[in-house]
Each structure stands twice: as C-alpha cells, then as structure tokens.
Coordinates of N, CA, C and O in Angstrom, one line a residue:
X7 N -6.0 25.4 -21.7 CA -7.0 24.2 -21.4 C -6.8 24.0 -20.4 O -6.0 23.5 -19.8
X8 N -8.3 23.0 -20.3 CA -8.6 22.3 -18.9 C -7.8 20.9 -19.4 O -8.2 20.2 -20.3
X9 N -7.4 20.5 -18.3 CA -6.6 19.1 -18.1 C -7.9 18.2 -18.0 O -8.8 18.4 -16.9
X10 N -8.0 16.9 -18.8 CA -9.1 16.1 -18.8 C -8.7 14.7 -18.5 O -9.5 13.9 -18.9
X11 N -7.6 14.6 -18.3 CA -7.3 13.3 -18.0 C -5.8 13.2 -17.2 O -5.3 13.7 -16.7
X12 N -6.2 12.1 -16.1 CA -4.8 11.8 -15.4 C -4.2 10.2 -15.7 O -4.9 9.3 -16.3
X13 N -3.2 10.4 -15.9 CA -1.9 9.6 -16.4 C -1.3 9.0 -15.0 O -0.5 9.6 -14.8
X14 N -1.3 7.6 -14.5 CA -0.5 7.5 -13.4 C 0.0 5.9 -14.0 O -0.5 5.4 -14.3
X15 N 1.5 5.9 -13.7 CA 2.2 4.6 -14.1 C 3.0 4.2 -12.7 O 3.6 5.2 -12.3
X16 N 3.2 2.8 -12.8 CA 4.2 2.1 -11.9 C 5.4 2.0 -12.4 O 5.7 2.3 -14.1
X17 N 6.7 1.9 -11.8 CA 8.0 2.2 -12.6 C 8.0 0.9 -13.4 O 7.5 -0.3 -13.2
X18 N 8.8 0.8 -14.2 CA 8.9 -0.5 -15.0 C 9.9 -1.8 -14.2 O 9.3 -2.8 -14.5
X19 N 10.5 -1.5 -13.4 CA 11.1 -2.4 -12.7 C 10.0 -3.4 -12.0 O 10.4 -4.3 -11.6
X20 N 8.7 -2.9 -11.5 CA 7.9 -3.6 -11.2 C 7.5 -5.1 -11.8 O 7.1 -5.8 -11.2
X21 N 7.7 -5.0 -12.7 CA 7.4 -6.1 -13.7 C 8.4 -7.3 -13.5 O 8.1 -8.4 -13.0
X22 N 9.4 -7.1 -13.3 CA 10.3 -8.2 -12.9 C 10.7 -8.4 -10.9 O 11.2 -9.4 -10.8
X23 N 9.6 -7.6 -10.4 CA 9.6 -7.5 -9.3 C 8.5 -8.4 -8.7 O 8.2 -9.0 -7.4
X24 N 7.3 -8.3 -9.8 CA 6.1 -9.2 -9.1 C 6.0 -10.2 -9.9 O 5.8 -10.0 -11.2
X25 N 5.7 -11.7 -9.4 CA 5.2 -12.4 -10.6 C 3.8 -13.1 -10.2 O 3.1 -13.4 -9.2
X26 N 2.8 -12.4 -11.0 CA 1.6 -12.6 -10.8 C 1.1 -14.1 -10.7 O -0.1 -14.0 -10.4
X27 N 1.7 -14.9 -11.4 CA 1.3 -16.5 -10.9 C 1.9 -17.1 -9.8 O 1.2 -18.1 -9.4
X28 N 3.2 -16.3 -9.0 CA 2.9 -16.7 -7.8 C 2.4 -17.0 -6.6 O 1.1 -16.1 -6.6
X29 N 2.1 -17.8 -5.8 CA 1.3 -18.0 -4.7 C 2.0 -17.2 -3.4 O 3.0 -17.8 -2.9
X30 N 1.2 -16.6 -2.7 CA 2.0 -16.0 -1.5 C 0.9 -16.6 -0.7 O -0.4 -15.8 0.1
X31 N 1.1 -17.4 0.1 CA 0.3 -18.3 1.0 C -0.2 -17.9 2.4 O -0.9 -17.7 2.5
X32 N 1.0 -17.4 2.9 CA 1.0 -16.6 4.4 C 0.8 -15.2 4.3 O 1.3 -14.3 3.3
X33 N 0.4 -14.6 5.4 CA 0.3 -13.2 5.6 C 1.7 -12.8 5.7 O 1.9 -11.7 4.8
X34 N 2.7 -13.3 6.2 CA 4.1 -12.8 6.1 C 4.8 -12.8 4.8 O 5.4 -11.8 4.6
X35 N 4.1 -14.0 3.8 CA 4.9 -13.8 2.4 C 4.0 -12.6 1.6 O 4.8 -11.6 0.7
X36 N 2.8 -12.1 2.0 CA 2.4 -11.1 1.3 C 2.7 -9.7 1.7 O 3.2 -9.2 0.8
X37 N 3.2 -9.3 3.2 CA 3.6 -8.5 3.6 C 5.3 -8.3 3.3 O 5.7 -7.1 2.9
X38 N 5.7 -9.4 3.2 CA 7.3 -9.2 2.6 C 7.2 -8.8 1.3 O 8.2 -7.9 1.2
X39 N 6.5 -9.2 0.3 CA 6.5 -8.6 -1.0 C 6.1 -7.1 -1.1 O 6.8 -6.4 -1.6
X40 N 4.8 -6.7 -0.5 CA 4.8 -5.3 -0.2 C 6.2 -4.3 0.6 O 6.3 -3.3 -0.2
X41 N 6.9 -4.9 1.7 CA 7.9 -4.3 1.7 C 9.1 -4.6 0.8 O 9.7 -3.5 0.5
X42 N 9.2 -5.9 0.3 CA 10.2 -5.7 -1.0 C 10.2 -4.5 -2.0 O 11.3 -3.7 -2.8
X43 N 8.9 -4.6 -2.4 CA 8.6 -3.1 -3.3 C 8.6 -1.8 -2.7 O 9.3 -0.9 -3.3
X44 N 8.7 -1.5 -1.4 CA 9.1 0.0 -1.0 C 10.5 -0.2 -0.9 O 10.8 0.9 -1.4
X45 N 11.1 -1.3 -0.8 CA 12.5 -1.3 -0.6 C 13.3 -0.8 -2.1 O 13.9 -0.1 -2.3
X46 N 12.4 -1.5 -2.8 CA 13.1 -1.0 -4.5 C 12.4 0.1 -4.6 O 13.4 0.8 -5.9
X47 N 11.7 0.5 -4.5 CA 11.0 1.9 -4.6 C 11.9 3.0 -4.3 O 12.4 4.1 -4.8
X48 N 12.7 2.9 -3.2 CA 13.6 3.5 -2.9 C 14.8 3.7 -3.4 O 15.6 4.4 -4.0
X49 N 15.7 2.2 -3.6 CA 16.9 2.0 -4.0 C 16.8 2.6 -5.7 O 17.6 3.3 -6.0
X50 N 15.8 2.2 -6.5 CA 15.4 3.1 -7.7 C 15.2 4.6 -7.6 O 15.0 5.0 -8.8
X51 N 14.8 5.1 -6.6 CA 14.7 6.6 -6.5 C 13.4 6.8 -7.3 O 13.2 7.9 -8.1
X52 N 12.6 5.7 -7.4 CA 11.2 6.3 -8.1 C 9.9 6.4 -7.5 O 8.8 6.6 -7.9
X53 N 10.5 6.8 -6.2 CA 9.2 7.2 -5.1 C 9.6 6.9 -3.7 O 10.4 6.7 -3.5
X54 N 8.6 7.2 -3.1 CA 8.6 6.9 -1.4 C 8.4 5.5 -1.1 O 8.7 4.6 -2.0
X55 N 8.7 5.3 0.5 CA 9.3 4.1 0.8 C 7.9 3.2 1.3 O 8.2 2.7 2.3
X56 N 7.0 3.3 0.2 CA 5.8 2.4 0.5 C 5.5 1.5 -0.4 O 5.7 1.9 -1.7
X57 N 4.8 0.3 -0.1 CA 4.3 -0.6 -1.2 C 3.2 -1.3 -0.6 O 2.9 -1.3 0.5
X58 N 2.2 -1.8 -1.2 CA 1.0 -2.5 -1.0 C 0.8 -3.3 -1.9 O 1.0 -3.3 -3.5
X59 N -0.1 -4.3 -2.3 CA -0.5 -5.2 -2.9 C -1.6 -5.7 -2.3 O -1.9 -6.2 -1.7
X60 N -2.7 -5.6 -3.7 CA -4.2 -6.4 -3.8 C -3.9 -8.0 -3.7 O -3.2 -8.0 -5.2
X61 N -4.0 -8.9 -2.9 CA -4.2 -10.5 -3.1 C -5.6 -10.6 -3.3 O -6.7 -10.0 -2.5
X62 N -5.9 -11.8 -4.3 CA -7.3 -12.4 -4.5 C -7.2 -13.6 -3.6 O -6.3 -13.9 -2.8
X63 N -8.3 -14.6 -3.3 CA -8.9 -15.6 -2.6 C -7.4 -16.7 -3.0 O -7.3 -17.5 -2.4
X64 N -7.0 -16.5 -4.0 CA -6.0 -17.9 -4.6 C -4.7 -17.5 -4.1 O -4.2 -18.1 -4.4
X65 N -4.6 -16.2 -3.2 CA -3.2 -16.0 -2.7 C -2.6 -15.3 -4.1 O -1.5 -15.5 -3.5
X66 N -2.7 -14.9 -5.0 CA -2.3 -14.5 -6.0 C -2.2 -13.0 -5.9 O -2.9 -12.5 -5.5
X67 N -1.2 -12.2 -6.9 CA -1.4 -10.8 -6.9 C -2.6 -10.4 -7.9 O -2.2 -10.6 -8.9
X68 N -3.2 -9.5 -7.5 CA -4.3 -8.6 -8.6 C -3.8 -7.7 -8.7 O -3.6 -7.4 -10.2
X69 N -3.2 -7.0 -8.4 CA -2.4 -5.6 -8.7 C -1.4 -5.3 -7.3 O -1.6 -5.6 -6.6
X70 N -0.2 -4.4 -7.6 CA 0.5 -4.0 -6.6 C 0.8 -2.2 -7.1 O 0.4 -2.0 -8.0
X71 N 1.1 -1.8 -6.1 CA 1.5 -0.5 -6.0 C 2.7 0.2 -5.1 O 2.9 -0.5 -4.1
X72 N 3.0 1.1 -5.6 CA 4.2 1.9 -4.6 C 3.9 3.4 -4.8 O 3.1 3.7 -5.8
X73 N 4.3 4.0 -3.8 CA 4.5 5.6 -3.8 C 5.1 5.9 -4.7 O 6.1 5.7 -5.3
X74 N 3.9 7.2 -5.8 CA 4.3 7.7 -6.9 C 4.5 9.3 -6.6 O 3.6 9.9 -7.8
X75 N 4.0 9.7 -5.4 CA 3.9 11.4 -5.4 C 4.4 12.0 -5.9 O 3.9 12.9 -6.5
X76 N 6.2 11.9 -5.9 CA 6.7 13.1 -6.4 C 6.6 12.7 -7.8 O 6.8 13.5 -8.4
X77 N 6.9 11.5 -8.7 CA 7.4 11.7 -9.7 C 6.0 11.9 -10.7 O 6.1 12.4 -11.6
X78 N 4.8 11.6 -9.8 CA 3.5 12.2 -10.9 C 3.1 13.7 -10.2 O 1.5 13.8 -10.7
X79 N 3.7 13.9 -9.3 CA 3.0 15.3 -9.0 C 1.8 15.6 -8.5 O 1.0 15.9 -8.5
X80 N 1.2 14.2 -7.6 CA 0.2 14.2 -7.0 C -0.1 13.5 -5.8 O 0.4 12.6 -5.7
X81 N -0.6 14.3 -4.9 CA -0.7 13.5 -3.4 C -1.7 12.5 -3.4 O -1.3 11.7 -2.4
X82 N -2.3 12.3 -4.3 CA -3.2 10.8 -4.5 C -2.6 9.4 -4.6 O -2.9 8.4 -4.4
X83 N -1.3 9.6 -5.1 CA -0.5 8.2 -5.8 C 0.2 7.5 -4.5 O 1.5 7.5 -5.0
X84 N -0.2 7.6 -3.5 CA 0.2 6.6 -2.8 C -0.1 5.1 -3.0 O -0.7 4.5 -3.8
X85 N 0.9 4.5 -2.4 CA 1.2 2.8 -2.8 C -0.7 2.3 -2.5 O -0.7 1.6 -3.5
X86 N -1.0 2.3 -1.3 CA -2.3 1.5 -1.5 C -3.3 2.2 -2.2 O -4.2 1.3 -3.5
X87 N -3.7 3.5 -2.9 CA -4.3 4.0 -4.0 C -4.1 3.6 -5.2 O -4.5 2.9 -6.4
X88 N -2.5 3.3 -5.4 CA -2.3 2.9 -7.0 C -2.6 1.2 -7.0 O -3.4 1.0 -8.1
X89 N -2.4 0.5 -5.9 CA -2.9 -1.0 -6.0 C -4.1 -0.7 -6.1 O -4.8 -1.8 -7.0
X90 N -5.0 -0.2 -5.2 CA -6.5 -0.3 -5.2 C -7.0 0.3 -6.9 O -7.9 -0.6 -7.3
X91 N -6.6 1.1 -7.4 CA -6.8 1.5 -8.7 C -6.4 0.7 -9.6 O -7.2 0.4 -10.6
X92 N -5.3 0.1 -9.8 CA -5.2 -0.9 -10.6 C -6.0 -2.3 -10.2 O -6.2 -2.8 -11.7
X93 N -6.4 -2.5 -9.4 CA -6.7 -3.5 -9.2 C -8.6 -3.6 -9.5 O -9.4 -4.2 -10.2
X94 N -9.1 -2.1 -9.3 CA -10.3 -2.0 -9.4 C -10.4 -2.0 -10.9 O -11.4 -2.5 -11.7
X95 N -9.4 -1.2 -12.2 CA -9.8 -1.0 -13.3 C -9.4 -2.7 -13.5 O -10.2 -3.4 -14.8
X96 N -8.6 -3.6 -13.3 CA -8.2 -5.3 -13.7 C -9.9 -5.8 -13.4 O -10.1 -6.6 -14.9
X97 N -10.4 -5.5 -12.4 CA -11.7 -6.6 -12.0 C -13.0 -5.8 -12.7 O -13.9 -5.9 -12.4
X98 N -12.7 -4.5 -12.9 CA -13.9 -3.3 -13.8 C -15.0 -3.1 -12.7 O -15.8 -3.5 -12.8
X99 N -14.3 -3.1 -11.3 CA -15.4 -2.9 -10.3 C -14.9 -1.9 -9.4 O -13.8 -1.8 -8.9
X100 N -15.6 -0.9 -9.1 CA -14.7 0.2 -7.6 C -14.8 -0.7 -6.2 O -14.2 0.0 -5.5
X101 N -15.8 -1.6 -6.5 CA -15.6 -2.6 -4.8 C -15.1 -3.6 -5.2 O -15.8 -4.5 -5.8
X102 N -14.0 -4.0 -4.9 CA -13.4 -5.2 -5.4 C -14.1 -6.6 -4.7 O -14.5 -7.6 -5.5
X103 N -14.5 -6.5 -3.5 CA -15.1 -7.9 -3.1 C -16.5 -7.8 -3.5 O -17.4 -9.0 -3.0
X104 N -17.2 -6.9 -4.1 CA -18.3 -7.3 -4.9 C -18.0 -8.4 -6.2 O -18.9 -8.9 -6.6
X105 N -16.8 -8.6 -6.6 CA -16.9 -9.6 -7.4 C -15.8 -10.9 -7.0 O -16.0 -11.6 -8.0
X106 N -15.3 -10.5 -6.2 CA -14.1 -11.3 -5.7 C -14.2 -11.6 -3.8 O -13.7 -10.5 -3.5
X107 N -13.9 -12.6 -3.6 CA -13.9 -12.4 -2.1 C -13.3 -13.9 -1.5 O -13.7 -14.8 -1.8
X108 N -12.2 -13.6 -0.2 CA -12.0 -12.4 0.1 C -10.6 -11.8 -0.5 O -9.8 -12.9 -1.5
X109 N -10.5 -10.4 -0.6 CA -9.7 -9.7 -1.0 C -8.8 -9.1 0.1 O -9.3 -8.6 0.9
X110 N -7.6 -9.3 0.0 CA -6.4 -8.6 0.9 C -5.6 -7.6 0.2 O -5.2 -7.9 -0.8
X111 N -5.5 -6.7 1.2 CA -4.6 -5.9 0.9 C -3.3 -5.9 1.7 O -3.3 -6.0 3.4
X112 N -2.1 -6.4 1.5 CA -1.0 -6.1 2.2 C -0.2 -4.8 2.0 O 0.3 -4.5 0.6
X113 N 0.3 -3.9 2.9 CA 1.0 -3.0 3.1 C 2.1 -3.0 3.7 O 2.5 -3.4 4.5
X114 N 3.3 -2.3 3.2 CA 4.3 -2.0 3.9 C 4.1 -1.3 5.2 O 5.0 -1.2 6.2
X115 N 3.4 -0.4 5.6 CA 2.9 0.3 6.5 C 1.7 0.6 6.6 O 1.0 0.9 5.6
X116 N 1.4 1.0 7.9 CA 0.1 1.2 8.2 C -0.6 2.1 7.2 O 0.4 3.6 6.9
X117 N -1.7 2.4 6.8 CA -2.5 3.5 5.9 C -2.3 4.6 6.5 O -3.0 4.9 7.5
X118 N -2.1 5.7 5.7 CA -2.4 7.3 6.3 C -4.0 7.6 6.4 O -4.7 6.4 5.9
X119 N -4.0 8.5 6.7 CA -5.6 9.0 6.8 C -6.3 9.0 5.3 O -7.0 8.5 5.2
X120 N -5.3 9.2 4.3 CA -6.1 9.1 3.1 C -6.4 7.6 2.4 O -7.2 7.4 2.0
X121 N -5.2 7.1 2.8 CA -5.3 5.5 2.1 C -6.3 4.8 3.4 O -7.1 4.0 2.6
X122 N -6.5 5.3 4.4 CA -7.8 4.7 5.2 C -8.9 4.7 4.5 O -9.5 3.6 4.8
X123 N -9.2 5.8 4.4 CA -10.5 6.0 3.9 C -10.9 5.3 2.5 O -11.9 4.9 2.4
X124 N -9.6 5.3 1.8 CA -10.0 4.6 0.5 C -10.0 3.0 0.5 O -10.8 2.3 -0.1
X125 N -9.2 2.5 1.9 CA -9.7 1.2 2.2 C -10.9 0.8 2.6 O -11.4 -0.1 2.0
X126 N -11.8 1.7 3.1 CA -13.0 1.5 3.6 C -13.8 1.4 2.2 O -14.8 0.3 2.2
X127 N -13.8 2.1 1.4 CA -14.5 2.0 0.0 C -13.7 0.9 -1.1 O -14.8 1.2 -1.9
X128 N -12.5 0.7 -0.9 CA -12.5 -0.2 -2.2 C -12.6 -1.5 -2.1 O -12.5 -2.7 -3.0
X129 N -13.2 -2.1 -1.1 CA -13.8 -3.4 -1.0 C -12.8 -4.3 -0.9 O -12.5 -5.1 -1.3
X130 N -12.2 -4.3 0.4 CA -11.2 -5.2 1.3 C -11.5 -5.8 2.2 O -12.5 -5.4 3.2
X131 N -11.3 -7.4 2.5 CA -11.8 -7.8 3.5 C -10.6 -8.0 4.5 O -10.9 -8.2 5.6
X132 N -9.5 -8.0 4.1 CA -8.3 -7.9 5.3 C -7.3 -7.3 5.0 O -6.9 -6.7 3.6
X133 N -6.7 -6.7 6.1 CA -5.6 -5.4 6.0 C -4.7 -6.1 6.5 O -4.9 -6.1 7.6
X134 N -3.5 -6.1 5.9 CA -2.3 -6.8 6.6 C -0.9 -5.7 6.6 O -1.0 -5.2 5.7
X135 N -0.5 -5.3 7.7 CA 0.5 -4.0 8.1 C 1.5 -4.5 8.6 O 1.8 -5.2 9.3
X136 N 2.9 -3.9 7.7 CA 4.3 -4.1 8.6 C 4.4 -2.9 9.7 O 4.2 -3.2 10.7
X137 N 4.7 -1.9 9.1 CA 5.3 -0.8 9.9 C 3.9 -0.1 10.3 O 3.0 -0.3 9.5
X138 N 4.0 0.6 11.5 CA 3.0 1.7 12.3 C 3.2 2.9 11.8 O 4.6 3.1 11.6
X139 N 2.1 3.5 11.9 CA 2.3 4.8 11.5 C 3.4 5.8 12.3 O 4.2 6.5 12.1
X140 N 3.5 5.3 13.9 CA 4.3 5.8 14.7 C 5.8 5.6 14.2 O 6.9 6.6 14.2
X141 N 6.1 4.4 13.4 CA 7.2 4.3 12.8 C 7.8 5.1 11.7 O 8.7 5.4 11.4
X142 N 6.5 5.4 10.6 CA 6.8 6.1 9.7 C 7.0 7.5 10.2 O 8.1 8.3 9.6
X143 N 6.5 8.0 11.0 CA 6.9 9.6 11.6 C 8.0 9.2 12.4 O 8.6 10.5 12.5
X144 N 8.3 8.3 13.0 CA 9.7 8.5 13.8 C 10.9 8.5 12.6 O 12.0 9.1 13.0
X145 N 10.8 7.6 11.8 CA 12.0 7.4 10.8 C 11.9 8.5 9.2 O 12.8 8.1 8.9
X146 N 10.9 9.1 9.2 CA 10.7 9.6 8.0 C 10.4 11.5 8.4 O 9.4 11.5 9.6
X147 N 10.2 11.9 7.4 CA 9.7 13.5 7.8 C 8.0 13.3 7.4 O 7.4 14.2 7.6
X148 N 7.3 12.0 6.7 CA 6.1 11.8 6.5 C 5.1 12.2 7.7 O 5.3 12.0 9.1
X149 N 4.1 13.0 7.2 CA 2.5 13.3 8.5 C 1.6 12.5 7.8 O 1.0 12.4 6.7
X150 N 1.3 11.2 8.9 CA 0.5 10.2 8.5 C -1.2 10.9 8.6 O -1.8 10.1 7.9
X151 N -1.0 11.7 9.3 CA -2.3 12.5 9.3 C -3.3 11.5 10.5 O -3.2 11.1 11.0
X152 N -4.4 12.6 10.8 CA -5.2 11.7 11.9 C -6.0 10.6 11.6 O -6.8 10.5 10.3
X153 N -6.4 9.6 12.3 CA -7.6 8.8 12.1 C -8.0 8.7 13.4 O -7.9 9.1 14.6
X154 N -9.3 8.1 13.3 CA -10.0 7.8 14.2 C -9.4 6.8 15.6 O -8.5 6.3 15.2
X155 N -10.0 7.1 16.6 CA -8.9 6.5 17.9 C -8.9 5.2 18.0 O -8.1 4.8 18.1
X156 N -10.1 4.8 17.5 CA -10.1 3.0 17.4 C -10.3 3.0 15.8 O -11.4 2.2 15.2
X157 N -9.2 3.2 15.4 CA -9.4 2.8 13.5 C -9.4 1.6 13.5 O -9.9 1.4 12.3
X158 N -8.7 0.6 13.9 CA -8.8 -0.5 13.6 C -10.2 -1.4 13.7 O -10.4 -2.3 13.3
X159 N -10.4 -1.0 14.8 CA -12.0 -1.4 15.5 C -12.9 -1.0 14.2 O -13.9 -1.6 14.1
X160 N -13.0 0.5 14.0 CA -13.7 0.8 13.0 C -13.6 0.2 11.7 O -14.7 -0.3 10.9
X161 N -12.5 -0.6 11.1 CA -12.3 -1.3 9.9 C -12.7 -2.4 10.5 O -13.6 -2.7 9.5
X162 N -13.1 -3.2 11.6 CA -13.3 -4.5 11.6 C -14.9 -4.3 11.7 O -15.5 -5.5 11.3
X163 N -15.4 -3.2 12.2 CA -17.1 -2.8 12.3 C -17.6 -2.9 10.9 O -18.8 -3.7 10.7
X164 N -16.6 -2.8 10.1 CA -17.3 -2.7 8.6 C -17.0 -3.8 8.0 O -16.6 -3.5 6.8
X165 N -16.3 -4.9 8.4 CA -15.9 -6.1 8.1 C -14.5 -6.3 7.4 O -14.2 -7.1 6.5
X166 N -13.6 -5.6 7.8 CA -12.2 -5.5 7.3 C -11.2 -5.8 8.6 O -11.1 -5.3 9.5
X167 N -11.2 -7.3 8.4 CA -9.9 -7.6 9.5 C -8.6 -6.9 9.2 O -8.3 -7.0 8.3
X168 N -8.1 -6.7 10.7 CA -6.5 -6.1 10.7 C -5.8 -7.0 11.3 O -5.9 -7.7 12.3
X169 N -4.6 -7.2 10.8 CA -3.5 -7.3 11.3 C -2.3 -6.8 11.0 O -2.1 -6.3 9.9
X170 N -1.7 -6.5 12.0 CA -0.4 -5.3 12.4 C 0.7 -6.1 12.7 O 0.6 -7.3 13.3
X171 N 1.8 -5.5 12.6 CA 3.4 -5.6 13.0 C 3.8 -7.0 12.2 O 4.7 -7.8 13.1
X172 N 3.2 -7.3 11.1 CA 3.8 -8.3 10.4 C 5.0 -8.0 9.7 O 4.7 -7.1 8.9
X173 N 6.1 -8.5 10.3 CA 7.6 -8.1 9.6 C 7.5 -6.7 9.7 O 8.4 -6.1 9.2
X174 N 7.3 -6.2 10.9 CA 7.5 -4.4 11.1 C 9.2 -4.5 11.4 O 9.2 -3.0 11.0
X175 N 10.0 -5.3 11.8 CA 11.3 -5.0 11.6 C 12.0 -4.7 10.4 O 12.3 -3.5 10.1
X176 N 11.8 -5.4 9.5 CA 12.0 -5.5 8.2 C 11.7 -3.7 7.7 O 12.2 -3.4 6.9
X177 N 10.2 -3.9 7.9 CA 9.0 -2.3 7.4 C 10.0 -1.1 7.7 O 10.3 -0.4 7.3
X178 N 10.4 -1.2 9.0 CA 11.1 -0.4 9.6 C 12.7 0.1 8.9 O 12.9 1.5 8.6
X179 N 13.1 -1.0 8.5 CA 14.6 -0.9 8.1 C 14.5 0.0 6.7 O 15.2 1.0 6.5
X180 N 13.4 -0.4 6.1 CA 13.3 0.5 4.6 C 13.0 1.8 4.9 O 13.5 2.9 4.4
X181 N 12.1 2.2 6.0 CA 12.0 3.7 6.6 C 13.0 4.3 7.0 O 12.8 5.2 6.7
X182 N 13.7 3.6 7.7 CA 15.3 4.2 8.4 C 16.0 4.5 7.3 O 16.7 5.5 7.2
X183 N 16.1 3.6 6.2 CA 17.1 3.7 5.3 C 16.4 5.0 4.1 O 17.3 6.2 4.1
X184 N 15.2 5.1 3.9 CA 14.7 6.1 3.1 C 15.0 7.8 4.2 O 15.5 8.6 3.7
X185 N 14.5 7.6 5.3 CA 14.5 8.9 6.3 C 16.3 9.2 6.4 O 16.6 10.5 6.4
X186 N 16.9 8.4 6.5 CA 18.6 8.9 6.5 C 18.9 9.3 5.1 O 19.9 10.1 5.2
X187 N 18.4 8.6 3.9 CA 18.9 9.4 2.8 C 18.4 10.8 2.5 O 18.9 11.3 1.7
X188 N 17.4 11.2 3.3 CA 17.2 12.6 3.1 C 16.0 12.7 2.3 O 15.7 13.6 1.5
X189 N 15.2 11.8 2.0 CA 14.2 11.3 0.9 C 13.0 12.4 1.0 O 12.6 13.1 1.9
X190 N 12.5 12.8 -0.2 CA 11.1 13.6 0.2 C 10.2 13.4 1.1 O 10.0 12.0 1.6
X191 N 9.3 14.4 1.5 CA 8.7 13.9 2.7 C 6.9 13.9 2.2 O 5.9 14.0 2.8
X192 N 6.8 13.3 1.0 CA 5.3 13.3 0.4 C 5.3 11.8 -0.2 O 4.7 11.2 -0.8

C-alpha cells in the first residue's frame, strides 16, 4: 500500500519549555529560546541540537520546532522546517507574512542549505541566528550543504533581514555537547 500521509510531532516536553503568552522583546531573548530548545532536545535525546522559533509582530511565539530527523526517519524534519510547518498550519497560509508582519525566525544555528531554501519561501521578514554553519561542522558531524557565496545578501535582496552571531557562544556549547556525546549526524 502507498503511504498517503505524513505525521510529524514535537517532543512532549515542548509544552513546558515554551510559553505562548510570554513576550520575547529582544533579539537575544528570541535566540535564547531557540538555543534552550536545542539544549533540551539534546538532553532529552529527542533529536539533534537545533531549535527554531517563529515569532509574530507582538514578539510572541507563533510556533516552535526542534530537529526530529532521526525520531521521524525523515531528512525534512529540521527545526526550522518544523517551526515553519507548524506556523503555516496555525495561520493557514504557506507564506506567513502574507497574513502577519513582521514575522521573525530565531534559530540556534545558521540554516543549512535545505532550511535556507525553506526560509525564502516561508514568508519570513527577519532571520536571527546563533551559531554559524562553520560552528556546526567544526563541533558535530553535520554537513550543512552548499549556500550561495553571498547568502545573507541574497536573503536581504528578498526582503529578509539577517542578524548573525546572537548568543553564538551558548549556541556553540550545545553543539559541542552534542558532538562530544557522539550524537547522530542527521
């Protein structure tokens, strides 16, 4: 029989880790939440060391995601993609900023080539990044894939403001802990 549906979930601990009523006023607050989700995902052994959170113009969480590649046996279950899909379902639109703006994605680490593409089409106005791709590849066995040479410029030309290295040190520590634990490279 042909599989006709996909079912992806976040770990149950996500409900105690994210308060949808809380206001995350600063970029640091937003990225700190993404890093905390990545840390908890590693500690709970519920996926890889990546967290991402979609915020609305009121600085509240629309949706959150963590890496669920291994638990769901799908290469698409990256933290950014999980957050995008959940936000899109919640707002009932494939392009988030068509119905709400500005929309911000905070991520514990720079999007890989897959999540970079998803970011272009998801309808994000701002992208906040903790660790860099070179941190991911230095501290873990992940291959982040190819990006355009001027990937930040390409996003900005498409109307997506990019801020990097926000709480880079704490984001690197999560990656380091995961790499030293011998975690999966997916």
